[in-house]
Each structure stands twice: as structure tokens, then as C-alpha cells.
PDB file of C-alpha atoms in Angstrom:
ATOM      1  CA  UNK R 606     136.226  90.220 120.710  1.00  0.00           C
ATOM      2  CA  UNK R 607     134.303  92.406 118.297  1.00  0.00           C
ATOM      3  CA  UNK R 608     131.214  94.205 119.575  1.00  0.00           C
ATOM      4  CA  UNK R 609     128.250  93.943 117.658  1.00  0.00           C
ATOM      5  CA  UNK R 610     126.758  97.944 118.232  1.00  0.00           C
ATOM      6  CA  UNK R 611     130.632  98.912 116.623  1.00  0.00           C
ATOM      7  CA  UNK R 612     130.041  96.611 113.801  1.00  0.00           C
ATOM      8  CA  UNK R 613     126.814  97.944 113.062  1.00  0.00           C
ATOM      9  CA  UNK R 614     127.719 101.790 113.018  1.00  0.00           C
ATOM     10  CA  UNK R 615     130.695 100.837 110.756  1.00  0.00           C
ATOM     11  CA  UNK R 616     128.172  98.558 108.400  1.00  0.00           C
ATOM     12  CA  UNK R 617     125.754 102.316 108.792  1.00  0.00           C
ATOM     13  CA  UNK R 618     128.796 104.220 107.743  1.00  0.00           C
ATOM     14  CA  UNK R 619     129.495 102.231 104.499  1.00  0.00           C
ATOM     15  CA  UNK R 620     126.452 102.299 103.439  1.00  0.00           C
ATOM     16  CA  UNK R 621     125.840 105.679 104.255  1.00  0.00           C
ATOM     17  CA  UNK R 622     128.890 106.900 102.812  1.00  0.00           C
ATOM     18  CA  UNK R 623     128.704 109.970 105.585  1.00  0.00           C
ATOM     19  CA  UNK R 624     129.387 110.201 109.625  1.00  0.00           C
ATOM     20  CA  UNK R 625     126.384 112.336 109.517  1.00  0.00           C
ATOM     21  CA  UNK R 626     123.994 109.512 106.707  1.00  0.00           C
ATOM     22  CA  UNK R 627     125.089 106.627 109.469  1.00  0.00           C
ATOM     23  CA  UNK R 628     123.938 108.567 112.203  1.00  0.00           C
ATOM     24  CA  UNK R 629     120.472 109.386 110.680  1.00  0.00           C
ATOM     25  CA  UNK R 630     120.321 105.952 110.174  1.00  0.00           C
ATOM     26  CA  UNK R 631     120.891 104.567 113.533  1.00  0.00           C
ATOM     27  CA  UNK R 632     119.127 107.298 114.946  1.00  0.00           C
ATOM     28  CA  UNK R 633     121.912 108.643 117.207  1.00  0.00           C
ATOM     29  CA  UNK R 634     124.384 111.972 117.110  1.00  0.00           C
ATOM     30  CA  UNK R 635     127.406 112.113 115.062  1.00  0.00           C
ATOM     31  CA  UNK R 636     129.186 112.186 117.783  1.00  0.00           C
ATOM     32  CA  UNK R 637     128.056 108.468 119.056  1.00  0.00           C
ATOM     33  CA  UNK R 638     129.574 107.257 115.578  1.00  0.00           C
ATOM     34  CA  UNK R 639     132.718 108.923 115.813  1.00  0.00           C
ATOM     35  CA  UNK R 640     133.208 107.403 119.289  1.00  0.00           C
ATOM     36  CA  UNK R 641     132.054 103.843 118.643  1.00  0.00           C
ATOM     37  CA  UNK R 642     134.486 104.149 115.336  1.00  0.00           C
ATOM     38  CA  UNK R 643     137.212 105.012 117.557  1.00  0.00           C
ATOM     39  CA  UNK R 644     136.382 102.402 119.805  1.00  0.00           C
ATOM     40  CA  UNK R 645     136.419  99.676 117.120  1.00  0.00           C
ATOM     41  CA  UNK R 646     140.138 100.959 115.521  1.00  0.00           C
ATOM     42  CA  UNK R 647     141.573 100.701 118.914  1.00  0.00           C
ATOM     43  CA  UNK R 648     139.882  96.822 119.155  1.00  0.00           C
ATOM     44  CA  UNK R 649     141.119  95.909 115.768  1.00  0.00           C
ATOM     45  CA  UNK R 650     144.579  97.824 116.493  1.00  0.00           C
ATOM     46  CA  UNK R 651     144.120  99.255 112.663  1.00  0.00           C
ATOM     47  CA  UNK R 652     142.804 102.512 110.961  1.00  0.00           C
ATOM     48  CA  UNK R 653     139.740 102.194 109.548  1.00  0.00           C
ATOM     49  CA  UNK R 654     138.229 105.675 108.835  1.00  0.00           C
ATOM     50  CA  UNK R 655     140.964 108.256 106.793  1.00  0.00           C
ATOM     51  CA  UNK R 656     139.621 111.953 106.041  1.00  0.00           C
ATOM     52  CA  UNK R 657     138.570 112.533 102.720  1.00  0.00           C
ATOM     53  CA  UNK R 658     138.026 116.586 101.856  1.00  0.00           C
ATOM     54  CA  UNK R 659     135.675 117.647 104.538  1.00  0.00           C
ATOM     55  CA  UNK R 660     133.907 114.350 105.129  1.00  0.00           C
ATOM     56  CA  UNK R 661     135.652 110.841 105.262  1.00  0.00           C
ATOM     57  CA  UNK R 662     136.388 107.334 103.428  1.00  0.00           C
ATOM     58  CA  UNK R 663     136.833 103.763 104.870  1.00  0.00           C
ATOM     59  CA  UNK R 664     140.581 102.750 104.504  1.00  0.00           C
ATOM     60  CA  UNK R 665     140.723  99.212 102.721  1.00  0.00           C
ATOM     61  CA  UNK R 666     141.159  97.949 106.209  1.00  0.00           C
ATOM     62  CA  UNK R 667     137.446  99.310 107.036  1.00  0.00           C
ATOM     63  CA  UNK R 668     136.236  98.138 103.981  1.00  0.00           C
ATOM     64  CA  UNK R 669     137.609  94.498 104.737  1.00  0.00           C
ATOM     65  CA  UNK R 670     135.794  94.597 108.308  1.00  0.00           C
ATOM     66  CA  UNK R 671     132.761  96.165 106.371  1.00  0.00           C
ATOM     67  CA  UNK R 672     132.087  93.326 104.131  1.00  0.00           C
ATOM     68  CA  UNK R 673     132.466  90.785 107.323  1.00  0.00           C
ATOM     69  CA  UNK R 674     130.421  93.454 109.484  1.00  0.00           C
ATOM     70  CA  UNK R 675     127.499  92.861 106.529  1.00  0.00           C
ATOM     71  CA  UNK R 676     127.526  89.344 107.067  1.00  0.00           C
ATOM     72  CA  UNK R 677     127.824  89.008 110.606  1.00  0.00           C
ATOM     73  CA  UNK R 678     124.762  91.465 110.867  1.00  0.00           C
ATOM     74  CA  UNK R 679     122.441  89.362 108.519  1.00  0.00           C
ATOM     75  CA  UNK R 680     123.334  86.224 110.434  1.00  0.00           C
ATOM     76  CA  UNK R 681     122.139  87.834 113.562  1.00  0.00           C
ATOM     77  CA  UNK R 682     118.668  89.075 111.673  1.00  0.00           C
ATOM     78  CA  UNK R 683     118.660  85.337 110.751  1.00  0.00           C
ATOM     79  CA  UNK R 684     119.136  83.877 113.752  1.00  0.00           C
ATOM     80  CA  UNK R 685     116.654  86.367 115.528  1.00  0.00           C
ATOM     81  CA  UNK R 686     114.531  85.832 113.244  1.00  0.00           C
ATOM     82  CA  UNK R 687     114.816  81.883 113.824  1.00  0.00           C
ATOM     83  CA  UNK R 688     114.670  82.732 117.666  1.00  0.00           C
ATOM     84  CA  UNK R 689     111.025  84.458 116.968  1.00  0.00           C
ATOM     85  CA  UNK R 690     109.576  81.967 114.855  1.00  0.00           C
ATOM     86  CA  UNK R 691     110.610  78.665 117.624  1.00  0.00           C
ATOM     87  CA  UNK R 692     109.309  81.461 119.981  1.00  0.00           C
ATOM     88  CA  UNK R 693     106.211  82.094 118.079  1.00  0.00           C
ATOM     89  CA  UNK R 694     105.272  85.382 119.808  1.00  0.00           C
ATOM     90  CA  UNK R 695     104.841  88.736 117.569  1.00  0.00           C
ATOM     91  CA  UNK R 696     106.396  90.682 119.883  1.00  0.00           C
ATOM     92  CA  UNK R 697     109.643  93.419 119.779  1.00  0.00           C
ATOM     93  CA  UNK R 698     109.458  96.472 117.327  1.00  0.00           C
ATOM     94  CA  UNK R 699     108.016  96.749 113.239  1.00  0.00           C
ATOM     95  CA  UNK R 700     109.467  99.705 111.415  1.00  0.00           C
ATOM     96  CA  UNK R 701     107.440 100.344 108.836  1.00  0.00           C
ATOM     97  CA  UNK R 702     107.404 102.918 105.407  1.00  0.00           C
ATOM     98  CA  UNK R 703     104.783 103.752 102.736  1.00  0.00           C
ATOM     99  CA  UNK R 704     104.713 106.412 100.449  1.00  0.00           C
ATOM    100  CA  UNK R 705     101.871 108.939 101.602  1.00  0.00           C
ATOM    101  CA  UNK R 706      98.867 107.714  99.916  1.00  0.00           C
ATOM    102  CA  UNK R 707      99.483 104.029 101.450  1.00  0.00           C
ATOM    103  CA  UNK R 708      99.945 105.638 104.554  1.00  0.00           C
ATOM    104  CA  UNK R 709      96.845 107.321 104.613  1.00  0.00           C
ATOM    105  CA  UNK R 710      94.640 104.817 103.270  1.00  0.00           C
ATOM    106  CA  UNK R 711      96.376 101.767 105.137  1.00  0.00           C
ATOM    107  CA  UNK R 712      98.352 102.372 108.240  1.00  0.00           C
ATOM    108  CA  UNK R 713      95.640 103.797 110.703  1.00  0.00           C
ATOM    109  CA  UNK R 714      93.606 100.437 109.793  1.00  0.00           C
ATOM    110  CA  UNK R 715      96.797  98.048 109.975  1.00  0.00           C
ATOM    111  CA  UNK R 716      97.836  99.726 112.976  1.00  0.00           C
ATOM    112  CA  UNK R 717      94.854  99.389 114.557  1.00  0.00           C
ATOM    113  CA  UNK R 718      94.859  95.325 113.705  1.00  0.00           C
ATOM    114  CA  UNK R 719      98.084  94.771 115.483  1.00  0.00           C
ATOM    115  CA  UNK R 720      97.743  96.833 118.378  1.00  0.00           C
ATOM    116  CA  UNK R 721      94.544  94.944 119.383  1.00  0.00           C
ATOM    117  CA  UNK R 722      96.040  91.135 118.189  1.00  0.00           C
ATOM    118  CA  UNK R 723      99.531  91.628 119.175  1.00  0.00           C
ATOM    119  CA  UNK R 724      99.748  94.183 122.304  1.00  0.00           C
ATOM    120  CA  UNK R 725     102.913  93.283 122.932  1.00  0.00           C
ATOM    121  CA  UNK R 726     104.437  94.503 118.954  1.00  0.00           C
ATOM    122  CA  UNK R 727     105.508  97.925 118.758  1.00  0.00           C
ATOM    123  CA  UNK R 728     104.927  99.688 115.395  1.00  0.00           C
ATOM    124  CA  UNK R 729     106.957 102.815 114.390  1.00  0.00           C
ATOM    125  CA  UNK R 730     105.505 104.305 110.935  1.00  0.00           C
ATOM    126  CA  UNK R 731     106.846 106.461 109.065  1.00  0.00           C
ATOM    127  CA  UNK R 732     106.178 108.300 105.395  1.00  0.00           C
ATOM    128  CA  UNK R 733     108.361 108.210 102.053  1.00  0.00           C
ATOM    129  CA  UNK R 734     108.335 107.763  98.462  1.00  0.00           C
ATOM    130  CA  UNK R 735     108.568 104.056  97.311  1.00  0.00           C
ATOM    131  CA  UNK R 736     112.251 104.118  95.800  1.00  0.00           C
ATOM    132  CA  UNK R 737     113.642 105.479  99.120  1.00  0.00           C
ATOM    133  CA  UNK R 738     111.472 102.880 101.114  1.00  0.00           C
ATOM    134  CA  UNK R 739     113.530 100.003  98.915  1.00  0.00           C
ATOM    135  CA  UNK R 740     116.693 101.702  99.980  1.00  0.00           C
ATOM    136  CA  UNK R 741     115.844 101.432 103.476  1.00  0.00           C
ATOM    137  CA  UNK R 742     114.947  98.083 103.949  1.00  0.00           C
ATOM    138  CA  UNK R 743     117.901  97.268 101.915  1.00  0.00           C
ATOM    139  CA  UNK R 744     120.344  98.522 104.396  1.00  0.00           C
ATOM    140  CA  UNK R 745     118.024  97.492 107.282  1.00  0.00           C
ATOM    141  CA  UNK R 746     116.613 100.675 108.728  1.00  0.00           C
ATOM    142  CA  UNK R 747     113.190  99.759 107.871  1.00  0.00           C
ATOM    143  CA  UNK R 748     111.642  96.415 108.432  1.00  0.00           C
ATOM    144  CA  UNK R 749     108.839  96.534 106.054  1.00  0.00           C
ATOM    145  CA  UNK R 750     108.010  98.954 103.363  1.00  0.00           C
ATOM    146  CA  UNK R 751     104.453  99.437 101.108  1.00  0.00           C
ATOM    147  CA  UNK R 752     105.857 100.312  97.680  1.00  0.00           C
ATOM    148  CA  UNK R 753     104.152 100.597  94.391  1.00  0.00           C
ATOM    149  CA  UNK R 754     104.832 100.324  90.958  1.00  0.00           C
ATOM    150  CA  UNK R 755     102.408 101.372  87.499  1.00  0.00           C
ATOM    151  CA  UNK R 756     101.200  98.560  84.974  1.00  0.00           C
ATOM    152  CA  UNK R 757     103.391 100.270  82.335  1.00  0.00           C
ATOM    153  CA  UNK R 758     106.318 100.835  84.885  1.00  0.00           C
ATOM    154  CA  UNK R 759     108.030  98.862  87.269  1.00  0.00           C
ATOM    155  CA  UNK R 760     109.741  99.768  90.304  1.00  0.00           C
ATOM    156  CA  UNK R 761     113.436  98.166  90.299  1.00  0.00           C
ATOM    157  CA  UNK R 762     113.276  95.926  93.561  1.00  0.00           C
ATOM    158  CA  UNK R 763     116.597  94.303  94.156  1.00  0.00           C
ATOM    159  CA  UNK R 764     117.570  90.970  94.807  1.00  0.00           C
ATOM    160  CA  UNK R 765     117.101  89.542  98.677  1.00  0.00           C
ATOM    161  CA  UNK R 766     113.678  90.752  99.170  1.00  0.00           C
ATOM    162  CA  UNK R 767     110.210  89.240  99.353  1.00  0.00           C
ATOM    163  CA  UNK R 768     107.528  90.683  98.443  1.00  0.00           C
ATOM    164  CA  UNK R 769     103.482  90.552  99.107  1.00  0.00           C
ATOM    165  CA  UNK R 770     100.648  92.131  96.646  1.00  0.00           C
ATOM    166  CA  UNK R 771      98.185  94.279  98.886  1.00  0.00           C
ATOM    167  CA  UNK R 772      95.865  95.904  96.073  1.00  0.00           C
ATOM    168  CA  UNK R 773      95.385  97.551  92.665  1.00  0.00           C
ATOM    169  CA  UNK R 774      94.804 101.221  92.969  1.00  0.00           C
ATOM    170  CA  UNK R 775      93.351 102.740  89.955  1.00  0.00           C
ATOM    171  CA  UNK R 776      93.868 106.212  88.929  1.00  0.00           C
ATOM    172  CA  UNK R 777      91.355 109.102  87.388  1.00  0.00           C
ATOM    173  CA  UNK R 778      92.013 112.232  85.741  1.00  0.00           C
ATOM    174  CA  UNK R 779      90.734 115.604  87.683  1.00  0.00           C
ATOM    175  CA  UNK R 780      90.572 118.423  86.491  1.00  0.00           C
ATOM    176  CA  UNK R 781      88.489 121.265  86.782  1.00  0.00           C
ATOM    177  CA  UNK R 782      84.245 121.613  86.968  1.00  0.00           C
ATOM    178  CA  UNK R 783      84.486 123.889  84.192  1.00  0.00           C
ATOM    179  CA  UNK R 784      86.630 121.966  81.549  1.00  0.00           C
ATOM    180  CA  UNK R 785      85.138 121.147  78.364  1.00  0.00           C
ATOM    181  CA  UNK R 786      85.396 117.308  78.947  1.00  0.00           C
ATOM    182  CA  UNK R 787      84.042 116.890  82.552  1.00  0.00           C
ATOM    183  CA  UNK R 788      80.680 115.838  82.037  1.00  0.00           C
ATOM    184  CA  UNK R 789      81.991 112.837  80.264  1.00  0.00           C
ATOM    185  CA  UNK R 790      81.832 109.605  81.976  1.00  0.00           C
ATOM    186  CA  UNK R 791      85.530 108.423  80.633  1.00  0.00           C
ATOM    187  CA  UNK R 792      88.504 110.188  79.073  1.00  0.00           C
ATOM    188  CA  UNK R 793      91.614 109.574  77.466  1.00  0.00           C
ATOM    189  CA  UNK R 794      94.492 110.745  78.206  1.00  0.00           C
ATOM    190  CA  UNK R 795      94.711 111.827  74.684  1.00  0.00           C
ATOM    191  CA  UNK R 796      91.948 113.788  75.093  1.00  0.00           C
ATOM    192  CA  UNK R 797      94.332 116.088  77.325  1.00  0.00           C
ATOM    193  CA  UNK R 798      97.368 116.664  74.889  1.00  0.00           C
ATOM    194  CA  UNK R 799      96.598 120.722  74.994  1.00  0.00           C
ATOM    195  CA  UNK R 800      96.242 120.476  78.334  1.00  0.00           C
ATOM    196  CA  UNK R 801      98.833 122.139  81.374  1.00  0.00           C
ATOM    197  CA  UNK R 802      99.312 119.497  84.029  1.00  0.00           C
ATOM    198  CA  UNK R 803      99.835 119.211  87.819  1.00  0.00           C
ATOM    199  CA  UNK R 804     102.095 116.452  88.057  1.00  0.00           C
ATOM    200  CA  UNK R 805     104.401 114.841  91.728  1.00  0.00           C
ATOM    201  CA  UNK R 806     107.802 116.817  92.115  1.00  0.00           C
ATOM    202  CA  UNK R 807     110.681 116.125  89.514  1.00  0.00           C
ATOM    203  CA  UNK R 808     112.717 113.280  90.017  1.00  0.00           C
ATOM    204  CA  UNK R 809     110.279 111.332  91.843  1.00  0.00           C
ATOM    205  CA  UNK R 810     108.748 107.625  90.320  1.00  0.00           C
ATOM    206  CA  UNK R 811     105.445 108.651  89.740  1.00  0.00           C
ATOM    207  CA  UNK R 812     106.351 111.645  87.798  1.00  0.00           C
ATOM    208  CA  UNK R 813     108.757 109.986  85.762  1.00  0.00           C
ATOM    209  CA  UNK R 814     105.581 107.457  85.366  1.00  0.00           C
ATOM    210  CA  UNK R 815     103.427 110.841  84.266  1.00  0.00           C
ATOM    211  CA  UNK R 816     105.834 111.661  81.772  1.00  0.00           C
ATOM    212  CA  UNK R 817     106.623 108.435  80.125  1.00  0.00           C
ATOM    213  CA  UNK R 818     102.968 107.391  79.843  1.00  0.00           C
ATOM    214  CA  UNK R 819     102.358 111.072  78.206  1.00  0.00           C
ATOM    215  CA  UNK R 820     104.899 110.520  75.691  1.00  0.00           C
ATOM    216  CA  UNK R 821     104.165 106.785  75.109  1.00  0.00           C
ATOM    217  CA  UNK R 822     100.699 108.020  73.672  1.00  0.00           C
ATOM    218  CA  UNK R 823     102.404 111.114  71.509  1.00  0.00           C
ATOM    219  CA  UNK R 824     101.845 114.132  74.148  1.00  0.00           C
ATOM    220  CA  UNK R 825     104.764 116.236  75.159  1.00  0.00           C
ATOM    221  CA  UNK R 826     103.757 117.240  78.772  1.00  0.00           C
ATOM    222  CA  UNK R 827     102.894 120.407  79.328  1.00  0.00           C
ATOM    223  CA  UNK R 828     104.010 120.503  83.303  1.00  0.00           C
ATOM    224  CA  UNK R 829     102.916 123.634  84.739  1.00  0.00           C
ATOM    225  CA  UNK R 830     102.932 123.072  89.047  1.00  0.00           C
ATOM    226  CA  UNK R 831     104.068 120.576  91.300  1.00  0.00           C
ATOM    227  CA  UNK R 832     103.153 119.424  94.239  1.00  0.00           C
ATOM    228  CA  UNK R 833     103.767 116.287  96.087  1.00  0.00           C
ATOM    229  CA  UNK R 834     100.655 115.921  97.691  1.00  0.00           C
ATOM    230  CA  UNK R 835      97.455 115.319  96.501  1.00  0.00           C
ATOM    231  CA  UNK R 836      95.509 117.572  98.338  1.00  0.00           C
ATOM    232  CA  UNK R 837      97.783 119.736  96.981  1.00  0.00           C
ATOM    233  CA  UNK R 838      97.625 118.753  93.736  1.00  0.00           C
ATOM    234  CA  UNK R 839      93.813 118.865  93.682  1.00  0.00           C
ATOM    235  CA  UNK R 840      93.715 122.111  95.387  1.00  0.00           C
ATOM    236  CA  UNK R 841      95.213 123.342  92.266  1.00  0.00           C
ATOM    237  CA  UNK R 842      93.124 121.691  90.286  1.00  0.00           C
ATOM    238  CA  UNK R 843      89.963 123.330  91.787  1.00  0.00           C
ATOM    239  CA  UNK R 844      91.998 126.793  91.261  1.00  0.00           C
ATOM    240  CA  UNK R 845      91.999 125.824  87.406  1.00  0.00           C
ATOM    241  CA  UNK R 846      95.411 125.537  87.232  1.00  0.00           C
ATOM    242  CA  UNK R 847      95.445 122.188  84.958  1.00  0.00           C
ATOM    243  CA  UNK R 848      94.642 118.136  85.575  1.00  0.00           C
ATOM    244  CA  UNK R 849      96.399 115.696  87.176  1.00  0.00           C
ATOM    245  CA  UNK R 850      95.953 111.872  87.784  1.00  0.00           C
ATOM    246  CA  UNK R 851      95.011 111.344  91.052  1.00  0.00           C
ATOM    247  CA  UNK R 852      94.760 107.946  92.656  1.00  0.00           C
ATOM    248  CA  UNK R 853      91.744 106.450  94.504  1.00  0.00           C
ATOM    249  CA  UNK R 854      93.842 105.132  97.862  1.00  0.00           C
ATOM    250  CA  UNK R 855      93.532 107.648 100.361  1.00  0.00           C
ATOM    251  CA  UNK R 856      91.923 110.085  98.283  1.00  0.00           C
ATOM    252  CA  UNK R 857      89.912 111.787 101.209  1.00  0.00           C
ATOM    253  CA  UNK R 858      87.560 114.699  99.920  1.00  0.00           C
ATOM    254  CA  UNK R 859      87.468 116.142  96.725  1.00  0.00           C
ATOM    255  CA  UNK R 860      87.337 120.136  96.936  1.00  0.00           C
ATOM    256  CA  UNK R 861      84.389 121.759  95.376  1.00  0.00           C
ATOM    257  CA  UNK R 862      85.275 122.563  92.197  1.00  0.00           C
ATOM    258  CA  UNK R 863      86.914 119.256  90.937  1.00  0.00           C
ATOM    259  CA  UNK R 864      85.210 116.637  88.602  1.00  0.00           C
ATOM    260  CA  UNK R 865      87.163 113.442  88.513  1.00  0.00           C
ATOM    261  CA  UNK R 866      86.806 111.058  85.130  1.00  0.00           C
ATOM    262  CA  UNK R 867      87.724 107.538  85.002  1.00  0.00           C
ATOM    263  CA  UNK R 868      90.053 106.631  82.157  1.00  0.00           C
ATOM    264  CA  UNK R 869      88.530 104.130  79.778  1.00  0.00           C
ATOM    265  CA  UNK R 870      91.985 102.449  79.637  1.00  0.00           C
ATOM    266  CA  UNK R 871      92.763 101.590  83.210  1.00  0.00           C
ATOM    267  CA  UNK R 872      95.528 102.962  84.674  1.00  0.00           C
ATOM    268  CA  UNK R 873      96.315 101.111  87.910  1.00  0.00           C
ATOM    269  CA  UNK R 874      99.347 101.179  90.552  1.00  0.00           C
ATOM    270  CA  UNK R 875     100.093  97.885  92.093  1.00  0.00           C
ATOM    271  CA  UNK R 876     100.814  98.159  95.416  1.00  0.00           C
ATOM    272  CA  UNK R 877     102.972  95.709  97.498  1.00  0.00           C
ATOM    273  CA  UNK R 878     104.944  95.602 100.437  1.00  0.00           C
ATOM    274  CA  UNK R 879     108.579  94.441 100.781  1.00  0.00           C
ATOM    275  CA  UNK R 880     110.741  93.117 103.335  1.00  0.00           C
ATOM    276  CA  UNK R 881     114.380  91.508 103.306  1.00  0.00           C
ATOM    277  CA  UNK R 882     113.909  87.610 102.536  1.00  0.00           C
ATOM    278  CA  UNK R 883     116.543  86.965 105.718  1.00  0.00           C
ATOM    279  CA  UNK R 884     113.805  87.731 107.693  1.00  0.00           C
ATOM    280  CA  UNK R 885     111.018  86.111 106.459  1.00  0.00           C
ATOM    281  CA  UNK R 886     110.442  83.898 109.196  1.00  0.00           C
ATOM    282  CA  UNK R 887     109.943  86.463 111.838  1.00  0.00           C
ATOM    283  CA  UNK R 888     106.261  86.375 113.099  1.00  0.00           C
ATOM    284  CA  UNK R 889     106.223  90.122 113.540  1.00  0.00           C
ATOM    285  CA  UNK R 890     107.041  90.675 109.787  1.00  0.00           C
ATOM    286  CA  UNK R 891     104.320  88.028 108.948  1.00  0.00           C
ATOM    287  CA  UNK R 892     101.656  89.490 111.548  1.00  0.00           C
ATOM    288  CA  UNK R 893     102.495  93.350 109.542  1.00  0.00           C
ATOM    289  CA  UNK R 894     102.125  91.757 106.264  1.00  0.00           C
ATOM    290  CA  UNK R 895      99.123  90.173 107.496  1.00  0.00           C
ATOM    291  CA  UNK R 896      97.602  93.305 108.603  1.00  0.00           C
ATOM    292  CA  UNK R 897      98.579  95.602 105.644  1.00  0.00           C
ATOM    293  CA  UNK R 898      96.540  92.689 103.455  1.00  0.00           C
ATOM    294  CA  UNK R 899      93.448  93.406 106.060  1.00  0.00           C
ATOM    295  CA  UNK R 900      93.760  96.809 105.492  1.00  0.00           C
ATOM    296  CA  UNK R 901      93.813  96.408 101.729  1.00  0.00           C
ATOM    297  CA  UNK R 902      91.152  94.145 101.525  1.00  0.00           C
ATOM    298  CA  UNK R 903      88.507  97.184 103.226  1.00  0.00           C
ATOM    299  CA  UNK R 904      89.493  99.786 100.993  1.00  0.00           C
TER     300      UNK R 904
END
């Protein structure tokens, strides 16, 4: 008989690709892994991990179990999830992940909903930027996410998940008391072509947003700090070290020495959350989603 804890590490470890990437996901030691992995090859009677170099590599017998371990393990979300909804109670544990602005400017309010509806739901939050957030509730160690994507670039969200709007957060250009263009009451961001900018850390969505939206209206970026806050960024910004865009969700104060312009053509990130469609029918995932739109709807 195959356990179902064994089945899940070895599901974590392909799609972790690492003994150490399964165990942060599972939220256990390395050491748990390697001993529920040995556990399983002496149940199946076959090899299923092989060193590869330093690290290691399902054989093609742990890659057969994987693919049935993947299936077996959305089954049981679906049949939980089937189990909750004839039960009708929000009750059990919500992991949840926004990137830091949602989390700022919608989890304390959301959190509050459900703790004073639903007592009984635990909610564990946690912060990260909106591509990792799809990864995770892909492979199932988040429940929920808040993601976002820009009207003039989309976030790829993969097949298998649903998805709720929440709001449209627009954006405004900051920049510095002094510079020669804030008194106006809009701006283009052609007006900032000469410009150095504060822009989100390389390699990250909304930076590769910042850069393509630059160069779709003829500007070659001139990126001169990064910073992955905002505070951050408008900390800077009050230094005179540039502009930036900075979004209006969970803004918080503006430092003294920051003017912020609205763009006459609207920039605006659509925020949404997302959650794997097997289970949709989980009154937990429904009562989140409920209080995420809540949230949304005060800001």
C-alpha cells in the first residue's frame, strides 16, 4: 500500500528538481525527504532516486510513480475539496501569496474579515512577486495567490487555474519637488525620455513592464538604481536620484520631497487572485476570495 506523505515528497522532489527545493516546499529538513524517499523505494522494491553530480535525478522508475503521485494528489485536493463543500464549513488552513504592494494594501483588511466570519480558518500569508506566486500554486504550496498583470502586459497564467479580478491599480510618475515638470497636473511618459530612472530589480515582471512600455513610446531607459520596494524607491526619489512609477495600492506616505503626477494616459495594473480550478469548490478558497474582493472594494 502506498502512503500518501511518501507520494507527496516524491511529487515535491520532481517538481523541485532538488532534495533541498522539495524540502523548502514541504516545509521540513532534507533529511525528512531523504528518509521518506528511502521509505517509498523499499515499498515499491525499486530505485527511484540515482545521484546526479552533487545533487540527484529521478530514475525512469521515479518518474513513472511521479506522474501517478501527481494524479493521485489532485484527486485527494478534489475529493477534500468535495468533502468541504457537502461539509459547508470554512474551516482548516488558507495559504496565501501577494506580491508586496497587495500585501500591504489588502491582507491586514482580508485577514481581518476571515478571522472575525470564519474563527475556525487559519490563514498563513506570506510575500512574493506575482510570477513566483503562479509557480506556487501550481505545484500546490500555496492555496491562493494575488497576482497582477499591466494593461500593455500580461502575466502568463497557465492552464488549471481560476482566477478572480480584485481591482485596477493605477500608477503615477514621482519624481522629485524640484523637477522642471512637477507642478504639472499630468505627464507623459515622454515627457521623461532624458530622464535617469528608479525602476524594480532586473529580471522581475514589473521591470520588464518599465522597460517595454519605455521603449514602446521611443525612450531607451536610462536605469540608474534599483530597489524592490517602494519606499525604497521613493526614498530615492526624494534624494533626487531620478523618477519612478509608483503605484497607488499600498502606497503609505509619500516622503517630503516627492511630487507625484498622474499620467494623462492611464497606466493601470490589474490585479487578480488565482487558485488551482481542482479546488474551486472548497469554501475556504471561496470565503479568501471573498474577502480579498472586500478588501479591494475599500481601497
Amino acid at each position: 500500500m502506498l502512503n500518501l506523505e511518501r507520494l507527496r515528497t516524491l511529487d515535491a522532489l520532481a517538481r523541485h528538481g532538488s532534495v533541498s527545493g522539495a524540502a523548502d516546499g514541504l516545509h521540513v529538513t532534507t533529511s525528512a525527504v531523504s528518509q521518506q524517499m528511502a521509505k517509498l523505494e523499499r515499498e515499491v522494491g525499486q530505485q527511484l532516486l540515482a545521484k546526479n553530480g552533487r545533487g540527484v535525478r529521478l530514475t525512469d522508475a521515479g518518474r513513472l510513480l511521479a506522474d501517478h503521485a501527481a494524479r493521485i494528489l489532485s484527486q485527494v485536493e478534489i475529493a477534500q475539496a468535495d468533502i468541504e463543500a457537502q461539509r459547508g464549513q470554512v474551516v482548516g488552513e488558507v495559504r496565501i501569496g501577494a506580491f508586496p504592494t497587495a500585501a500591504r494594501g489588502l491582507f491586514p483588511a482580508a485577514a481581518g474579515v476571515l478571522r472575525t466570519a470564519h474563527p475556525e480558518l487559519r490563514l498563513r500569508c506570506s510575500e512574493l512577486e506575482p510570477e513566483h506566486g503562479v509557480r506556487q500554486v501550481m505545484r500546490g504550496d500555496l492555496d491562493l495567490a494575488v497576482v497582477l498583470d499591466w494593461s500593455n502586459k500580461r502575466l502568463p497564467v497557465p492552464g488549471g487555474l481560476a482566477r478572480a479580478q480584485l481591482l485596477d491599480d493605477a500608477a503615477d510618475v514621482a519624481m522629485p519637488v524640484d523637477h522642471p515638470l512637477a507642478g504639472r497636473a499630468e505627464v507623459d511618459l515622454e515627457d521623461f525620455a532624458d530622464d535617469e530612472w528608479v525602476s524594480w530589480p532586473e529580471g522581475e515582471f514589473c521591470y520588464e513592464w518599465l522597460v517595454f512600455t519605455l521603449r514602446s513610446k521611443g525612450i531607451e531607459p536610462r536605469i540608474a538604481h534599483m530597489a524592490g520596494e517602494h519606499h525604497t524607491q521613493l526614498a530615492l526619489i526624494a534624494a533626487g536620484l531620478g523618477v519612478c512609477v509608483t503605484p497607488r495600492l499600498g502606497r503609505g506616505p509619500v516622503p517630503e520631497g516627492v511630487r507625484l503626477v498622474p499620467v494623462r494616459q492611464k497606466m493601470l495594473r490589474h490585479i487578480y487572485a488565482i487558485w488551482r480550478t481542482d479546488a474551486d469548490r472548497r469554501p475556504s478558497i471561496r470565503a479568501a476570495v471573498e474577502a480579498l474582493r472586500e478588501a479591494a472594494a475599500a481601497v
